[in-house]
CSV table of C-alpha atoms in Angstrom, one decimal:
chain,number,residue,atom,x,y,z
A,1,MET,CA,21.2,-49.5,46.2
A,2,LEU,CA,22.3,-52.5,48.2
A,3,PHE,CA,23.2,-52.2,51.8
A,4,GLN,CA,25.1,-54.4,54.2
A,5,GLU,CA,23.2,-56.9,56.3
A,6,GLU,CA,23.6,-54.9,59.5
A,7,VAL,CA,21.7,-52.0,57.9
A,8,TYR,CA,18.6,-54.1,57.3
A,9,ALA,CA,19.0,-55.7,60.8
A,10,ASN,CA,19.1,-52.2,62.4
A,11,MET,CA,16.2,-50.9,60.3
A,12,PHE,CA,14.2,-54.0,61.3
A,13,GLN,CA,14.7,-52.9,64.9
A,14,ALA,CA,13.4,-49.5,64.0
A,15,LEU,CA,10.3,-51.2,62.4
A,16,LYS,CA,9.7,-53.1,65.6
A,17,GLU,CA,9.7,-49.7,67.4
A,18,ALA,CA,7.2,-48.5,64.8
A,19,GLU,CA,5.0,-51.5,65.5
A,20,LEU,CA,5.1,-50.6,69.2
A,21,ALA,CA,3.8,-47.2,68.3
A,22,LEU,CA,1.0,-48.7,66.3
A,23,ASP,CA,0.0,-51.0,69.2
A,24,GLU,CA,-0.3,-47.8,71.3
A,25,GLY,CA,-2.5,-46.0,68.8
A,26,GLU,CA,0.3,-43.7,67.7
A,27,VAL,CA,1.4,-42.8,64.1
A,28,PRO,CA,3.7,-45.8,63.5
A,29,ILE,CA,7.2,-44.5,63.2
A,30,GLY,CA,10.2,-46.0,65.0
A,31,ALA,CA,13.9,-45.2,65.4
A,32,VAL,CA,17.1,-46.6,66.8
A,33,VAL,CA,20.6,-45.1,67.3
A,34,VAL,CA,23.5,-47.5,66.7
A,35,TRP,CA,27.1,-47.0,68.1
A,36,GLU,CA,29.8,-49.5,67.7
A,37,ASP,CA,27.4,-52.0,66.3
A,38,ARG,CA,25.1,-51.8,69.3
A,39,ILE,CA,21.7,-50.1,69.7
A,40,ILE,CA,22.2,-47.5,72.4
A,41,GLY,CA,18.9,-45.6,71.9
A,42,ARG,CA,15.4,-46.6,70.9
A,43,GLY,CA,12.2,-44.5,70.3
A,44,HIS,CA,8.8,-44.7,68.8
A,45,ASN,CA,6.4,-41.9,68.2
A,46,GLN,CA,4.6,-41.0,71.4
A,47,THR,CA,3.0,-37.6,70.7
A,48,GLU,CA,-0.4,-38.8,71.8
A,49,LYS,CA,0.6,-40.8,74.9
A,50,LEU,CA,2.9,-38.1,76.2
A,51,LYS,CA,0.7,-35.2,74.8
A,52,ASP,CA,3.9,-33.7,73.5
A,53,PRO,CA,4.5,-32.5,69.9
A,54,THR,CA,8.2,-33.0,70.3
A,55,ALA,CA,7.9,-36.7,71.2
A,56,HIS,CA,8.8,-38.0,67.7
A,57,ALA,CA,10.7,-41.4,67.5
A,58,GLU,CA,14.0,-39.7,66.4
A,59,ILE,CA,14.0,-37.2,69.3
A,60,LEU,CA,13.3,-39.9,71.9
A,61,ALA,CA,16.0,-42.2,70.4
A,62,ILE,CA,18.6,-39.3,70.3
A,63,THR,CA,17.8,-38.3,73.9
A,64,ALA,CA,18.2,-42.0,75.0
A,65,ALA,CA,21.5,-42.4,73.1
A,66,SER,CA,22.9,-39.1,74.5
A,67,ASN,CA,21.9,-40.3,77.9
A,68,TYR,CA,23.7,-43.6,77.3
A,69,LEU,CA,26.9,-42.0,76.1
A,70,LYS,CA,26.6,-39.1,78.6
A,71,SER,CA,27.3,-36.8,75.7
A,72,LYS,CA,25.3,-34.2,73.8
A,73,PHE,CA,27.2,-35.2,70.7
A,74,LEU,CA,26.6,-38.6,69.0
A,75,TYR,CA,29.8,-38.7,67.0
A,76,ASN,CA,30.1,-41.9,65.0
A,77,CYS,CA,26.6,-42.9,65.6
A,78,GLU,CA,24.0,-43.9,63.1
A,79,LEU,CA,20.3,-43.2,63.3
A,80,TYR,CA,17.8,-45.6,61.7
A,81,VAL,CA,14.2,-44.3,61.3
A,82,THR,CA,11.4,-45.9,59.4
A,83,VAL,CA,10.2,-42.6,57.8
A,84,GLU,CA,12.0,-39.5,56.4
A,85,PRO,CA,12.5,-37.1,59.4
A,86,CYS,CA,10.6,-33.8,59.6
A,87,ILE,CA,12.1,-30.3,60.1
A,88,MET,CA,12.3,-30.7,63.9
A,89,CYS,CA,14.0,-34.1,63.8
A,90,SER,CA,16.4,-33.1,61.0
A,91,GLY,CA,17.5,-30.2,63.1
A,92,ALA,CA,18.0,-32.5,66.1
A,93,ILE,CA,20.1,-34.8,63.9
A,94,LEU,CA,22.3,-32.0,62.9
A,95,LEU,CA,22.7,-30.7,66.4
A,96,SER,CA,23.6,-34.2,67.6
A,97,ARG,CA,26.3,-34.6,65.0
A,98,ILE,CA,25.0,-38.1,64.1
A,99,LYS,CA,27.3,-39.5,61.4
A,100,ARG,CA,24.8,-41.4,59.2
A,101,LEU,CA,21.1,-41.3,58.8
A,102,PHE,CA,19.2,-44.3,57.3
A,103,PHE,CA,15.5,-43.9,56.7
A,104,GLY,CA,12.9,-46.1,55.1
A,105,ALA,CA,10.0,-44.4,53.3
A,106,PHE,CA,10.0,-40.9,51.9
A,107,GLU,CA,7.5,-38.5,53.5
A,108,PRO,CA,6.1,-36.4,50.7
A,109,LYS,CA,4.2,-34.0,53.0
A,110,PHE,CA,6.6,-33.1,55.7
A,111,GLY,CA,9.9,-34.7,54.9
A,112,ALA,CA,12.9,-32.5,55.5
A,113,CYS,CA,15.6,-34.7,54.0
A,114,GLY,CA,14.8,-34.1,50.4
A,115,SER,CA,11.0,-34.3,50.0
A,116,VAL,CA,9.7,-30.9,51.0
A,117,HIS,CA,12.8,-29.4,52.5
A,118,ASN,CA,16.4,-30.5,52.6
A,119,VAL,CA,17.5,-29.0,55.9
A,120,ILE,CA,19.6,-32.1,56.7
A,121,GLU,CA,22.2,-30.8,54.2
A,122,SER,CA,22.3,-27.4,55.8
A,123,LYS,CA,25.8,-26.0,55.5
A,124,GLU,CA,26.0,-23.9,58.7
A,125,TYR,CA,26.5,-26.8,61.1
A,126,ASN,CA,29.9,-27.6,59.6
A,127,HIS,CA,28.9,-31.2,59.9
A,128,LYS,CA,27.7,-33.4,57.1
A,129,VAL,CA,25.3,-36.2,57.8
A,130,GLU,CA,25.5,-39.0,55.3
A,131,VAL,CA,21.9,-39.8,54.3
A,132,PHE,CA,20.7,-43.1,52.9
A,133,SER,CA,17.1,-43.9,52.1
A,134,GLY,CA,14.8,-46.7,50.9
A,135,ILE,CA,15.7,-49.4,53.5
A,136,TYR,CA,12.5,-51.4,54.1
A,137,SER,CA,10.6,-48.5,52.6
A,138,LYS,CA,7.6,-50.6,51.6
A,139,GLU,CA,7.2,-52.1,55.1
A,140,SER,CA,7.5,-48.6,56.7
A,141,GLU,CA,5.0,-47.2,54.3
A,142,ASN,CA,2.5,-50.0,54.7
A,143,LEU,CA,2.5,-49.5,58.5
A,144,LEU,CA,1.7,-45.9,58.0
A,145,LYS,CA,-1.0,-46.6,55.3
A,146,GLY,CA,-2.6,-49.2,57.5
A,147,TYR,CA,-2.8,-46.7,60.4
A,148,PHE,CA,-4.3,-43.9,58.4
A,149,LYS,CA,-6.7,-46.2,56.7
A,150,LYS,CA,-8.0,-47.4,60.0
A,151,LYS,CA,-8.2,-43.8,61.2
A,152,ARG,CA,-10.0,-42.9,58.0
A,153,LEU,CA,-7.6,-40.1,57.4
A,154,HIS,CA,-6.1,-39.5,54.1
A,155,SER,CA,-3.0,-37.6,54.9
A,156,ILE,CA,-0.3,-37.9,57.6
A,157,GLY,CA,-0.6,-34.7,59.5
A,158,TYR,CA,0.9,-36.1,62.6
B,1,MET,CA,8.0,-1.7,66.2
B,2,LEU,CA,6.4,-1.1,69.5
B,3,PHE,CA,4.8,-3.9,71.5
B,4,GLN,CA,2.2,-4.0,74.2
B,5,GLU,CA,3.5,-4.0,77.8
B,6,GLU,CA,2.7,-7.7,78.3
B,7,VAL,CA,5.1,-8.6,75.5
B,8,TYR,CA,8.0,-7.0,77.3
B,9,ALA,CA,6.9,-8.6,80.6
B,10,ASN,CA,6.8,-12.0,79.1
B,11,MET,CA,10.1,-11.6,77.4
B,12,PHE,CA,11.5,-10.4,80.7
B,13,GLN,CA,10.5,-13.8,82.1
B,14,ALA,CA,12.3,-15.5,79.2
B,15,LEU,CA,15.4,-13.4,80.0
B,16,LYS,CA,15.2,-14.6,83.6
B,17,GLU,CA,15.2,-18.2,82.3
B,18,ALA,CA,18.3,-17.3,80.2
B,19,GLU,CA,20.0,-16.1,83.3
B,20,LEU,CA,19.3,-19.4,85.0
B,21,ALA,CA,21.0,-21.1,82.1
B,22,LEU,CA,24.0,-18.8,82.5
B,23,ASP,CA,24.2,-19.5,86.2
B,24,GLU,CA,24.4,-23.2,85.3
B,25,GLY,CA,27.2,-22.7,82.7
B,26,GLU,CA,24.9,-23.2,79.8
B,27,VAL,CA,24.5,-21.1,76.6
B,28,PRO,CA,22.1,-18.4,78.0
B,29,ILE,CA,18.9,-18.8,76.1
B,30,GLY,CA,15.5,-18.8,77.8
B,31,ALA,CA,11.9,-19.4,76.8
B,32,VAL,CA,8.3,-19.2,78.2
B,33,VAL,CA,5.0,-20.3,76.7
B,34,VAL,CA,2.0,-18.0,77.5
B,35,TRP,CA,-1.7,-19.1,77.3
B,36,GLU,CA,-4.6,-16.8,78.4
B,37,ASP,CA,-2.1,-14.3,79.9
B,38,ARG,CA,-0.4,-16.9,82.1
B,39,ILE,CA,3.0,-18.6,81.8
B,40,ILE,CA,2.2,-22.3,81.4
B,41,GLY,CA,5.7,-23.5,80.4
B,42,ARG,CA,9.3,-22.4,81.1
B,43,GLY,CA,12.6,-23.6,79.8
B,44,HIS,CA,16.2,-22.7,79.6
B,45,ASN,CA,19.0,-24.3,77.6
B,46,GLN,CA,20.2,-27.4,79.4
B,47,THR,CA,22.1,-29.3,76.7
B,48,GLU,CA,25.2,-29.6,79.0
B,49,LYS,CA,23.5,-30.5,82.2
B,50,LEU,CA,21.2,-33.0,80.6
B,51,LYS,CA,23.8,-34.1,78.0
B,52,ASP,CA,21.1,-33.9,75.4
B,53,PRO,CA,21.3,-32.0,72.1
B,54,THR,CA,17.5,-31.6,72.0
B,55,ALA,CA,17.3,-29.8,75.4
B,56,HIS,CA,17.0,-26.3,74.0
B,57,ALA,CA,14.9,-23.7,75.9
B,58,GLU,CA,12.1,-23.8,73.4
B,59,ILE,CA,11.7,-27.6,73.4
B,60,LEU,CA,11.7,-27.7,77.2
B,61,ALA,CA,9.1,-24.9,77.4
B,62,ILE,CA,6.9,-26.5,74.7
B,63,THR,CA,7.0,-29.9,76.4
B,64,ALA,CA,6.1,-28.2,79.8
B,65,ALA,CA,3.2,-26.3,78.2
B,66,SER,CA,1.9,-29.4,76.4
B,67,ASN,CA,2.0,-31.2,79.7
B,68,TYR,CA,0.1,-28.4,81.4
B,69,LEU,CA,-2.6,-28.3,78.8
B,70,LYS,CA,-2.6,-32.1,78.3
B,71,SER,CA,-2.5,-31.4,74.6
B,72,LYS,CA,0.1,-31.9,71.9
B,73,PHE,CA,-1.3,-28.8,70.2
B,74,LEU,CA,-0.7,-25.4,71.8
B,75,TYR,CA,-3.4,-23.5,70.0
B,76,ASN,CA,-3.7,-19.8,71.0
B,77,CYS,CA,-0.4,-20.0,72.8
B,78,GLU,CA,2.6,-17.6,72.5
B,79,LEU,CA,6.2,-18.6,72.7
B,80,TYR,CA,8.7,-16.0,73.9
B,81,VAL,CA,12.4,-16.9,73.4
B,82,THR,CA,15.4,-14.7,73.9
B,83,VAL,CA,17.1,-15.8,70.7
B,84,GLU,CA,15.9,-16.7,67.2
B,85,PRO,CA,15.1,-20.4,67.1
B,86,CYS,CA,17.2,-23.0,65.3
B,87,ILE,CA,15.9,-25.5,62.7
B,88,MET,CA,14.9,-28.1,65.3
B,89,CYS,CA,13.1,-25.6,67.5
B,90,SER,CA,11.4,-23.9,64.5
B,91,GLY,CA,10.1,-27.3,63.5
B,92,ALA,CA,8.8,-28.0,67.0
B,93,ILE,CA,7.0,-24.6,67.0
B,94,LEU,CA,5.3,-25.6,63.7
B,95,LEU,CA,4.3,-29.0,65.1
B,96,SER,CA,2.9,-27.5,68.3
B,97,ARG,CA,0.7,-25.1,66.4
B,98,ILE,CA,1.8,-22.2,68.5
B,99,LYS,CA,0.0,-19.0,67.4
B,100,ARG,CA,2.7,-16.4,67.9
B,101,LEU,CA,6.4,-16.4,68.3
B,102,PHE,CA,8.3,-13.5,69.9
B,103,PHE,CA,12.1,-13.6,69.9
B,104,GLY,CA,14.8,-11.3,71.0
B,105,ALA,CA,18.1,-11.3,69.2
B,106,PHE,CA,18.6,-12.6,65.7
B,107,GLU,CA,21.0,-15.6,65.5
B,108,PRO,CA,23.1,-15.0,62.3
B,109,LYS,CA,24.7,-18.4,62.4
B,110,PHE,CA,21.9,-20.9,63.0
B,111,GLY,CA,18.7,-18.9,63.1
B,112,ALA,CA,15.8,-20.6,61.2
B,113,CYS,CA,13.3,-17.8,61.4
B,114,GLY,CA,14.8,-15.6,58.7
B,115,SER,CA,18.6,-15.4,59.4
B,116,VAL,CA,20.0,-18.6,57.8
B,117,HIS,CA,16.8,-20.5,57.0
B,118,ASN,CA,13.2,-19.5,57.2
B,119,VAL,CA,11.5,-22.8,58.0
B,120,ILE,CA,9.1,-21.1,60.4
B,121,GLU,CA,7.2,-20.0,57.3
B,122,SER,CA,7.0,-23.5,55.8
B,123,LYS,CA,3.7,-23.8,54.0
B,124,GLU,CA,3.1,-27.5,54.3
B,125,TYR,CA,2.0,-27.3,57.9
B,126,ASN,CA,-1.2,-25.4,56.9
B,127,HIS,CA,-0.5,-23.3,60.0
B,128,LYS,CA,1.0,-19.9,60.0
B,129,VAL,CA,3.0,-18.8,63.0
B,130,GLU,CA,3.0,-15.0,63.5
B,131,VAL,CA,6.6,-14.0,64.1
B,132,PHE,CA,7.8,-10.9,66.0
B,133,SER,CA,11.4,-10.1,66.7
B,134,GLY,CA,13.6,-7.6,68.4
B,135,ILE,CA,12.0,-7.6,71.9
B,136,TYR,CA,14.8,-7.0,74.4
B,137,SER,CA,17.3,-8.0,71.7
B,138,LYS,CA,20.2,-6.1,73.2
B,139,GLU,CA,19.8,-7.7,76.5
B,140,SER,CA,19.5,-11.2,74.9
B,141,GLU,CA,22.5,-10.6,72.8
B,142,ASN,CA,24.6,-9.2,75.7
B,143,LEU,CA,23.9,-12.3,77.7
B,144,LEU,CA,25.2,-14.5,74.9
B,145,LYS,CA,28.2,-12.3,74.2
B,146,GLY,CA,29.2,-12.3,77.9
B,147,TYR,CA,29.0,-16.1,77.9
B,148,PHE,CA,31.1,-16.6,74.8
B,149,LYS,CA,33.6,-14.0,75.9
B,150,LYS,CA,34.1,-15.8,79.1
B,151,LYS,CA,34.4,-19.1,77.3
B,152,ARG,CA,36.8,-17.4,74.9
B,153,LEU,CA,34.8,-18.7,72.0
B,154,HIS,CA,34.1,-16.6,69.0
B,155,SER,CA,31.0,-18.2,67.6
B,156,ILE,CA,27.9,-19.7,69.1
B,157,GLY,CA,28.1,-23.3,68.0
B,158,TYR,CA,25.9,-24.6,70.8
């Protein structure tokens, strides 16, 4: 699937966030929230630094964007994240009413947008998130692989 | 099922948190995290006040407890929450490695610990949360019902 130029430009910003995570010794995952063609929230995984299991890139980016819009609903917003969201983050995406989710690499161990679970398509929220995958997936995956190789770990388990 | 006295005492503290949420005009849900018989994290729903869809009672209590223990893993901790956790919070509970989850009322619309989904029993985390329900369920439910009656809403949809 081919995407518009902005999609790659936004995912590139999410990748830059992932690189920040890597620099800080965190599992390299990054996210940005876009509204009206502007980035209004950024986040990268900080579970180690903050000692907080909820400090995933998506949660931090959603909280930042909500703060920017002064709204708990992120209607008409798009979330770009380098890796397929987990259960927690998929739940947060549904709660936030984000319109579109773009992610890079699939996450075969914990992914909740098709890989292991598919909670992002849960019907009870009466809100459908449009999901697109595979944008800069190789780059996202290589960041993760490099991190785990360095850590001599063979699975994600973040 | 009958529980030990401490279980009721801890859930009573979660109910007090829920009452705080009610006083602040929030959907009344409260949570506490217990470690070695002490409450090390508290939280009540603050999605309106903080304008943040992720500010559920469980997330705030988990973050507080992680901060207290200076660890992203809450091994040997128990979470008490007045209402069955949603997808996001169930995911956070799995990520935190909480040992036991006690909740009050079932949540037929969004509950992810048996009602709508059962993600709390997801196998991929290689961590099993022991789940107990029905502790002070009437009290928890009445708080919610009172809130929604006042708001003239007929469903939860928080």
